[in-house]
XYZ file of N, CA, C and O in Angstrom:
488
model
N 74.392 179.303 60.589
C 74.004 178.020 61.208
C 74.987 176.968 60.307
O 75.210 176.822 59.124
N 74.126 175.732 61.150
C 75.207 174.635 60.511
C 74.195 173.707 59.509
O 73.143 173.415 60.018
N 74.762 173.614 58.907
C 73.954 172.634 58.017
C 74.072 171.268 58.495
O 75.134 170.575 58.649
N 73.147 170.379 58.338
C 73.180 168.667 59.152
C 72.870 168.433 57.594
O 72.361 168.483 56.610
N 73.824 167.337 57.426
C 74.120 166.663 56.359
C 73.359 165.307 56.486
O 73.160 164.672 56.923
N 72.621 165.384 55.066
C 71.746 164.301 55.360
C 72.273 162.957 54.156
O 72.778 163.446 53.023
N 72.417 161.737 54.366
C 72.379 160.747 53.943
C 73.663 159.821 54.533
O 73.860 159.855 55.718
N 74.783 159.321 53.534
C 75.338 158.323 54.357
C 76.695 159.457 54.748
O 76.855 160.721 54.908
N 77.516 158.871 56.247
C 77.571 159.324 56.873
C 79.365 159.575 56.861
O 79.484 159.058 55.363
N 79.834 160.920 56.925
C 81.621 161.052 56.405
C 82.663 160.121 57.056
O 82.566 159.020 57.416
N 83.683 160.416 56.418
C 84.722 159.614 57.082
C 85.138 159.509 58.299
O 85.029 158.375 58.311
N 84.960 160.702 58.819
C 85.444 160.597 60.708
C 84.521 159.799 60.865
O 84.336 159.349 62.099
N 83.071 159.869 61.265
C 82.189 158.693 61.396
C 81.711 157.778 61.023
O 81.448 156.819 62.064
N 82.173 157.305 59.825
C 82.124 155.799 59.593
C 83.807 155.329 60.313
O 83.888 154.429 61.240
N 84.708 156.240 60.656
C 85.982 155.730 61.347
C 85.221 155.376 62.631
O 86.276 154.690 63.051
N 84.808 156.077 63.148
C 84.523 156.070 64.797
C 83.073 154.774 64.963
O 83.804 154.206 65.866
N 82.269 154.743 64.353
C 81.617 153.769 64.335
C 82.590 152.519 64.074
O 82.223 151.356 64.924
N 83.295 152.011 63.455
C 84.473 151.000 62.707
C 84.986 150.675 64.332
O 84.956 149.603 64.477
N 85.188 151.601 64.827
C 86.186 151.574 65.796
C 85.125 151.205 67.189
O 85.657 150.142 68.106
N 83.789 152.059 67.645
C 83.085 151.092 68.121
C 82.418 149.842 67.862
O 82.804 148.842 68.924
N 82.187 149.590 67.215
C 82.463 147.819 66.697
C 83.694 146.982 67.066
O 83.225 145.925 67.670
N 84.855 147.630 66.424
C 85.801 147.157 66.796
C 86.006 146.329 68.471
O 86.616 145.359 68.923
N 86.214 147.905 69.018
C 86.000 147.353 70.638
C 85.143 146.432 71.573
O 85.458 146.111 71.665
N 84.046 146.268 70.748
C 82.842 145.896 70.959
C 83.538 144.271 71.220
O 83.206 143.686 72.042
N 83.491 144.102 69.960
C 84.034 142.618 69.235
C 85.416 141.897 70.607
O 85.276 140.806 70.687
N 86.036 143.200 70.194
C 86.941 142.692 70.971
C 86.809 142.399 72.738
O 87.192 141.234 73.110
N 85.655 143.113 73.362
C 85.456 142.948 74.749
C 84.601 141.914 74.748
O 85.312 141.798 75.747
N 83.921 141.366 73.921
C 82.904 139.959 74.139
C 83.798 138.652 73.886
O 83.489 138.060 74.554
N 84.916 138.967 72.721
C 84.874 137.743 72.620
C 86.768 137.203 73.628
O 86.867 136.570 74.237
N 86.757 138.816 73.993
C 88.165 138.517 74.961
C 86.963 138.008 76.522
O 87.442 137.022 77.195
N 85.850 138.382 76.754
C 84.997 137.745 77.979
C 84.505 136.163 77.951
O 84.285 135.595 78.286
N 84.673 136.140 76.474
C 83.946 134.575 75.805
C 85.530 134.047 76.367
O 84.651 132.496 76.709
N 86.498 134.363 76.228
C 87.476 133.356 76.146
C 87.863 133.205 77.552
O 88.164 131.922 77.723
N 88.113 134.392 78.592
C 88.327 134.317 79.771
C 87.063 133.480 80.378
O 87.402 132.382 81.572
N 85.720 133.429 80.155
C 84.799 132.347 80.915
C 85.127 130.511 80.009
O 84.609 129.782 81.015
N 85.463 130.876 78.967
C 85.574 129.476 78.713
C 86.986 128.856 79.606
O 87.110 127.652 79.956
N 87.674 129.433 79.524
C 89.147 129.390 80.001
C 88.881 129.186 81.621
O 89.128 127.968 82.626
N 87.842 129.532 82.113
C 87.653 129.547 83.797
C 87.002 128.185 83.969
O 86.930 127.152 84.726
N 85.880 127.351 82.716
C 85.220 126.786 83.259
C 85.958 125.314 82.707
O 85.914 125.352 83.604
N 86.938 125.466 81.780
C 88.507 124.564 81.620
C 89.063 124.374 82.559
O 89.224 123.097 83.167
N 88.992 125.336 83.402
C 90.320 125.119 84.534
C 89.342 124.642 86.103
O 89.726 123.683 86.702
N 88.261 125.357 85.775
C 87.644 124.149 86.980
C 87.107 122.837 86.565
O 87.100 122.145 87.459
N 86.804 122.523 85.366
C 86.074 121.116 84.894
C 87.472 120.253 84.861
O 87.742 118.978 86.167
N 88.766 120.936 85.249
C 90.242 119.725 85.357
C 90.357 120.044 86.730
O 91.064 118.762 86.604
N 89.598 120.914 87.774
C 90.125 120.940 88.538
C 89.592 119.391 89.494
O 89.795 118.981 90.407
N 88.190 119.908 88.735
C 87.222 118.438 89.511
C 87.417 117.516 89.031
O 87.355 116.665 90.349
N 88.167 117.084 88.202
C 89.098 115.803 87.386
C 90.176 115.426 88.157
O 90.065 114.319 88.493
N 91.183 116.649 88.682
C 91.985 115.928 89.529
C 91.500 115.671 90.490
O 91.719 114.576 91.101
N 90.385 116.616 91.348
C 90.159 115.950 92.921
C 89.782 114.905 92.961
O 89.859 113.874 93.617
N 88.550 114.554 91.949
C 88.031 113.146 91.808
C 88.764 111.884 91.809
O 89.097 110.655 91.858
N 90.220 112.115 90.895
C 90.739 111.169 90.623
C 91.615 110.897 91.816
O 92.281 109.542 91.949
N 92.173 111.682 92.760
C 92.280 111.960 93.838
C 91.799 110.987 94.863
O 92.170 110.330 95.819
N 90.905 110.964 94.548
C 89.850 110.362 95.872
C 89.839 108.929 95.387
O 89.486 107.691 96.024
N 89.740 108.422 94.546
C 89.544 107.235 93.841
C 90.939 106.515 94.427
O 90.872 105.359 94.442
N 92.283 107.562 93.879
C 93.828 106.587 94.327
C 93.364 106.158 96.234
O 93.883 105.326 96.098
N 92.784 107.559 97.247
C 93.055 107.176 97.863
C 92.023 105.912 98.313
O 92.334 105.107 99.338
N 90.674 105.988 98.261
C 89.821 104.819 98.100
C 90.410 103.564 97.557
O 90.570 102.448 98.030
N 91.552 103.488 96.441
C 92.186 102.449 96.069
C 93.297 102.078 96.723
O 93.154 100.847 96.895
N 93.563 103.020 97.301
C 95.285 102.822 98.605
C 94.714 101.888 99.853
O 95.118 101.420 100.189
N 93.205 102.492 99.880
C 92.630 101.868 101.447
C 91.938 100.892 101.311
O 92.521 99.845 102.278
N 91.897 100.488 100.162
C 91.369 98.668 100.055
C 92.687 98.210 99.647
O 92.439 96.655 100.447
N 93.238 98.657 99.399
C 94.825 97.476 99.014
C 95.450 97.641 100.519
O 95.575 96.653 100.930
N 95.230 98.743 101.363
C 96.031 98.140 102.317
C 95.261 97.372 103.414
O 95.439 96.817 104.621
N 93.518 97.635 103.025
C 92.758 96.466 104.354
C 93.069 95.195 103.830
O 93.013 94.163 104.805
N 93.130 95.134 101.860
C 93.189 93.205 101.553
C 94.654 93.100 102.767
O 94.424 91.724 102.635
N 95.824 93.895 102.633
C 96.963 93.197 102.567
C 97.076 92.615 104.390
O 96.987 92.049 104.829
N 96.495 94.029 105.114
C 96.201 93.241 106.394
C 95.506 91.963 106.553
O 95.653 91.413 107.366
N 94.545 92.262 105.719
C 93.092 90.822 105.924
C 94.314 89.666 105.971
O 94.257 88.598 106.311
N 94.998 90.302 104.926
C 95.644 88.481 104.376
C 96.920 88.163 104.862
O 97.014 86.977 105.248
N 97.475 89.320 105.919
C 98.111 88.919 106.895
C 98.177 87.962 107.886
O 98.151 87.430 108.261
N 96.751 88.987 108.729
C 96.222 88.543 109.646
C 95.673 87.022 108.871
O 95.695 86.095 110.368
N 95.063 86.643 108.132
C 94.748 85.370 107.718
C 96.394 84.393 108.317
O 96.143 83.124 108.630
N 97.437 85.134 107.233
C 98.428 83.899 107.608
C 98.871 83.816 108.795
O 99.346 82.696 108.777
N 98.819 84.679 109.729
C 98.975 84.853 111.171
C 98.519 83.649 111.814
O 98.535 82.538 112.565
N 96.972 83.451 111.408
C 95.831 82.494 112.199
C 96.150 81.610 111.739
O 96.040 80.010 112.539
N 96.677 80.971 110.275
C 96.712 79.833 109.940
C 98.477 79.247 110.742
O 98.330 77.949 110.848
N 98.994 80.312 110.815
C 100.519 80.143 111.281
C 100.359 79.029 112.939
O 100.566 78.680 113.503
N 98.882 79.982 113.786
C 99.263 79.558 114.607
C 98.471 78.286 114.438
O 98.686 77.788 115.891
N 97.144 78.016 113.947
C 96.631 77.107 114.158
C 97.226 75.417 113.742
O 97.628 74.596 114.677
N 98.214 75.985 112.947
C 99.195 74.891 112.577
C 99.939 74.344 113.434
O 100.705 73.638 114.169
N 100.540 75.151 115.085
C 101.873 75.215 115.655
C 100.417 75.062 116.677
O 101.506 73.910 117.245
N 99.529 75.012 117.068
C 98.524 74.546 117.908
C 97.913 73.316 117.823
O 98.274 72.553 118.510
N 98.471 72.615 116.229
C 97.687 71.699 116.102
C 99.083 70.581 115.997
O 98.433 69.414 116.105
N 100.118 71.131 115.841
C 101.247 70.079 116.366
C 101.623 69.985 117.675
O 101.870 70.102 118.363
N 101.812 68.345 117.546
C 101.768 67.493 118.455
C 103.308 67.891 119.308
O 104.365 68.435 118.517
N 103.535 67.967 120.227
C 104.976 67.316 121.027
C 105.652 66.878 120.680
O 105.584 66.152 120.825
N 106.839 67.304 120.024
C 107.775 66.389 119.045
C 108.940 65.849 119.646
O 109.518 67.123 120.826
N 110.295 65.614 119.394
C 111.032 65.402 119.544
C 112.276 66.447 118.768
O 111.674 67.426 118.739
N 113.993 66.755 119.758
C 114.392 67.838 119.317
C 114.758 67.917 117.854
O 114.408 68.894 117.575
N 114.604 67.125 116.784
C 114.547 67.167 115.365
C 113.692 67.775 115.070
O 113.250 68.564 114.136
N 112.094 67.580 115.501
C 110.613 68.331 115.041
C 111.301 69.430 115.595
O 110.616 70.204 115.191
N 112.005 69.609 116.614
C 111.587 71.240 117.037
C 112.312 72.297 116.125
O 112.248 73.111 115.132
N 113.080 71.555 115.612
C 114.094 72.110 114.815
C 113.090 72.474 113.487
O 113.230 73.251 112.778
N 113.020 71.579 112.884
C 112.223 71.753 111.898
C 110.848 72.665 111.555
O 110.990 73.212 110.646
N 110.319 73.420 112.709
C 109.031 73.911 112.717
C 109.496 75.165 113.387
O 109.323 75.987 112.251
N 110.900 75.211 113.571
C 111.751 76.647 113.952
C 111.795 77.039 112.279
O 111.874 78.187 111.920
N 112.923 76.356 112.233
C 112.861 76.308 110.591
C 111.581 76.886 109.618
O 112.071 77.897 108.751
N 110.610 76.175 109.626
C 109.365 76.437 109.275
C 108.674 78.047 109.927
O 108.466 78.759 108.583
N 108.630 77.801 111.013
C 108.552 79.422 111.649
C 109.706 80.634 110.828
O 108.619 81.763 110.253
N 110.723 79.900 110.687
C 111.586 81.457 109.754
C 111.260 81.620 108.457
O 111.431 82.445 107.533
N 110.719 80.400 108.199
C 110.479 80.477 106.523
C 109.557 81.442 106.472
O 109.082 82.570 105.615
N 108.569 81.201 107.349
C 107.749 82.488 107.488
C 107.350 83.561 107.483
O 106.496 84.795 107.069
N 108.669 83.917 108.709
C 109.009 85.306 108.997
C 109.749 85.699 107.418
O 109.273 87.221 107.381
N 110.376 85.278 106.804
C 111.208 85.588 105.615
C 109.712 85.944 105.178
O 110.331 86.886 103.854
N 108.969 85.307 104.612
C 108.320 85.364 103.612
C 106.844 86.691 103.784
O 106.666 86.731 103.196
N 107.632 87.020 105.371
C 106.864 88.428 105.907
C 105.317 87.998 105.715
O 104.423 88.625 106.587
N 104.988 86.651 106.677
C 103.772 85.870 107.213
C 103.991 86.450 108.430
O 102.647 86.049 108.979
N 104.886 86.644 109.078
C 104.810 86.638 110.454
C 105.609 87.843 110.951
O 106.387 88.180 110.501
N 105.205 88.500 112.478
C 106.250 89.255 112.888
C 107.075 89.202 113.450
O 107.055 87.648 114.055
N 108.468 89.750 114.132
C 109.182 89.324 114.964
C 108.336 88.460 116.418
O 109.221 87.973 116.988
N 107.454 89.601 116.569
C 106.776 89.061 117.883
C 106.111 87.779 118.199
O 106.205 87.047 118.239
N 105.256 87.431 116.879
C 104.918 86.463 116.590
C 106.102 85.023 116.383
O 105.583 83.486 116.998
N 106.612 85.658 116.037
C 107.776 84.201 115.417
C 108.171 84.229 117.347
O 108.536 82.707 116.752
N 108.900 85.216 117.673
C 109.380 84.941 119.230
C 108.449 84.328 119.824
O 109.190 83.123 120.616
N 107.362 84.507 119.617
C 106.145 83.880 120.909
C 105.782 82.302 120.057
O 106.158 81.032 121.462
N 105.878 82.291 118.857
C 105.956 80.757 118.660
C 107.430 79.869 118.942
O 107.045 78.716 119.236
N 108.480 80.867 118.633
C 109.613 79.431 118.986
C 109.977 79.403 120.291
O 109.791 78.373 120.709
N 109.177 80.630 121.294
C 109.353 80.383 122.632
C 108.290 78.793 123.041
O 108.539 78.139 123.973
N 107.119 79.155 122.675
C 105.955 77.983 122.516
C 106.895 76.129 122.267
O 106.367 75.695 123.152
N 107.761 76.515 121.071
C 108.109 75.393 120.706
C 108.930 74.764 121.561
O 109.297 73.535 121.927
N 109.597 76.214 122.182
C 110.914 75.546 123.227
C 110.607 75.291 124.502
O 111.469 74.745 125.144
N 109.535 75.377 124.997
C 108.848 75.467 126.275
C 108.367 74.200 126.578
O 108.476 73.019 125.883
């Protein structure tokens, strides 16, 4: 018959218990690190997406403001042209120079410049 030992475990039992505890601790800490890394990655992706959305909104607003400024400048140029009375040849040259300056500044497109020039020469 085998005698059962009572009291403290032997060396093999202590080593086995230590191995189980160490393995469990390693598995738990590894799982916790993976969870923390996944959470950090998700948060970084969410922040990057939000920044991308904000950048797109900013670009859309800037484009809308630029378009509005160009339209206002074109309307102002057209109003100035319509308000200008027909003049002699010296005034026409100066008006064409003004139109050229507006075109060079980017306030008039090529088509608007050509139309205004044709109107002055007509």
